[in-house]
Tab-separated table of C-alpha atoms in Angstrom:
chain	number	residue	atom	x	y	z
A	1	MET	CA	0.000	0.000	0.000
A	2	LYS	CA	1.392	3.390	-0.994
A	3	ASN	CA	1.855	5.997	1.666
A	4	LYS	CA	0.904	9.692	1.589
A	5	THR	CA	4.395	10.811	0.506
A	6	VAL	CA	4.339	8.585	-2.575
A	7	ASP	CA	0.782	9.627	-3.453
A	8	LYS	CA	1.744	13.290	-3.175
A	9	LEU	CA	4.807	12.775	-5.422
A	10	LEU	CA	2.783	10.894	-8.036
A	11	ASN	CA	0.046	13.545	-8.073
A	12	THR	CA	2.562	16.397	-8.365
A	13	HIS	CA	4.773	14.860	-11.070
A	14	ALA	CA	2.898	13.159	-13.903
A	15	ARG	CA	5.919	11.251	-15.290
A	16	LEU	CA	6.761	9.513	-11.993
A	17	VAL	CA	6.181	5.774	-11.665
A	18	HIS	CA	5.981	3.768	-8.432
A	19	SER	CA	6.747	0.053	-8.131
A	20	GLU	CA	6.363	-1.960	-4.944
A	21	ALA	CA	8.152	-5.102	-3.761
A	22	VAL	CA	10.377	-5.497	-6.832
A	23	LYS	CA	13.352	-7.839	-6.426
A	24	VAL	CA	16.862	-6.425	-6.896
A	25	VAL	CA	19.029	-8.749	-9.011
A	26	SER	CA	22.164	-6.578	-9.043
A	27	HIS	CA	23.352	-3.549	-7.030
A	28	VAL	CA	26.585	-1.743	-7.988
A	29	GLN	CA	28.030	1.310	-6.222
A	30	ARG	CA	30.699	3.507	-7.851
A	31	ASP	CA	32.432	6.605	-6.501
A	32	THR	CA	32.058	9.630	-8.778
A	33	ASP	CA	33.573	12.866	-7.437
A	34	ASP	CA	31.779	13.592	-4.140
A	35	TRP	CA	28.888	11.230	-4.877
A	36	VAL	CA	28.302	7.479	-4.911
A	37	LEU	CA	26.417	6.377	-8.042
A	38	ASN	CA	24.155	3.388	-7.355
A	39	THR	CA	22.873	1.216	-10.208
A	40	LEU	CA	20.175	-1.412	-9.678
A	41	MET	CA	18.944	-4.110	-12.008
A	42	ILE	CA	15.440	-5.347	-11.229
A	43	GLU	CA	14.075	-8.838	-11.860
A	44	GLY	CA	12.147	-8.969	-15.137
A	45	CYS	CA	13.438	-5.581	-16.350
A	46	ASP	CA	16.474	-4.962	-18.566
A	47	VAL	CA	16.714	-1.196	-17.897
A	48	PRO	CA	19.097	0.075	-15.164
A	49	PHE	CA	17.747	2.097	-12.243
A	50	LYS	CA	20.204	4.809	-11.111
A	51	TYR	CA	20.462	7.150	-8.142
A	52	LYS	CA	23.161	9.124	-6.312
A	53	ARG	CA	23.904	9.360	-2.609
A	54	LYS	CA	26.574	11.179	-0.601
A	55	LYS	CA	27.508	7.960	1.255
A	56	ARG	CA	27.452	4.287	0.343
A	57	TYR	CA	23.980	2.778	0.551
A	58	LYS	CA	23.113	-0.598	2.055
A	59	ASP	CA	23.568	-3.442	-0.437
A	60	THR	CA	20.113	-4.336	-1.704
A	61	LYS	CA	20.994	-7.350	-3.864
A	62	GLY	CA	18.364	-10.043	-3.353
A	63	GLN	CA	16.098	-7.674	-1.385
A	64	ARG	CA	12.635	-6.460	-2.273
A	65	VAL	CA	12.360	-2.684	-2.582
A	66	ASN	CA	9.785	0.004	-3.320
A	67	LEU	CA	10.954	2.411	-6.029
A	68	THR	CA	9.674	5.765	-7.200
A	69	TYR	CA	11.338	6.744	-10.468
A	70	TYR	CA	10.941	8.372	-13.852
A	71	PRO	CA	12.131	7.157	-17.268
A	72	THR	CA	14.856	9.130	-19.020
A	73	THR	CA	17.550	8.609	-21.642
A	74	GLU	CA	21.305	8.742	-21.264
A	75	SER	CA	23.922	8.960	-23.998
A	76	VAL	CA	26.667	6.325	-23.690
A	77	ALA	CA	29.370	6.428	-26.392
A	78	GLY	CA	26.948	8.248	-28.683
A	79	ILE	CA	24.187	5.682	-28.213
A	80	GLU	CA	20.943	6.688	-26.495
A	81	MET	CA	19.987	4.277	-23.689
A	82	GLU	CA	16.870	4.250	-21.557
A	83	VAL	CA	17.515	4.479	-17.799
A	84	MET	CA	15.289	4.980	-14.804
A	85	SER	CA	16.206	7.835	-12.463
A	86	VAL	CA	15.255	6.848	-8.923
A	87	VAL	CA	13.709	9.565	-6.789
A	88	ARG	CA	12.919	7.395	-3.764
A	89	ILE	CA	13.953	3.904	-2.674
A	90	LYS	CA	12.861	1.968	0.402
A	91	ARG	CA	13.201	-1.634	1.439
A	92	SER	CA	9.807	-3.296	1.509
């Protein structure tokens, strides 16, 4: 069940998507300047989910999480790739 914060985000931003209890297949953390870039791969989805944090995040591999994200594209070596930019992540 979604909480009030998620409902408010979804009502305010039309492009946002919320998924509950999705299983994380892979979780990679890389240091980039002052940030840690986290990349998740979700079971049944071949698009990476990315978010940044100031500190390392708990490893979520094998866990079920609730994600609030929006689809975007990223250019890698001149090729446009679809990625999901995570706005909110919580273990379910």
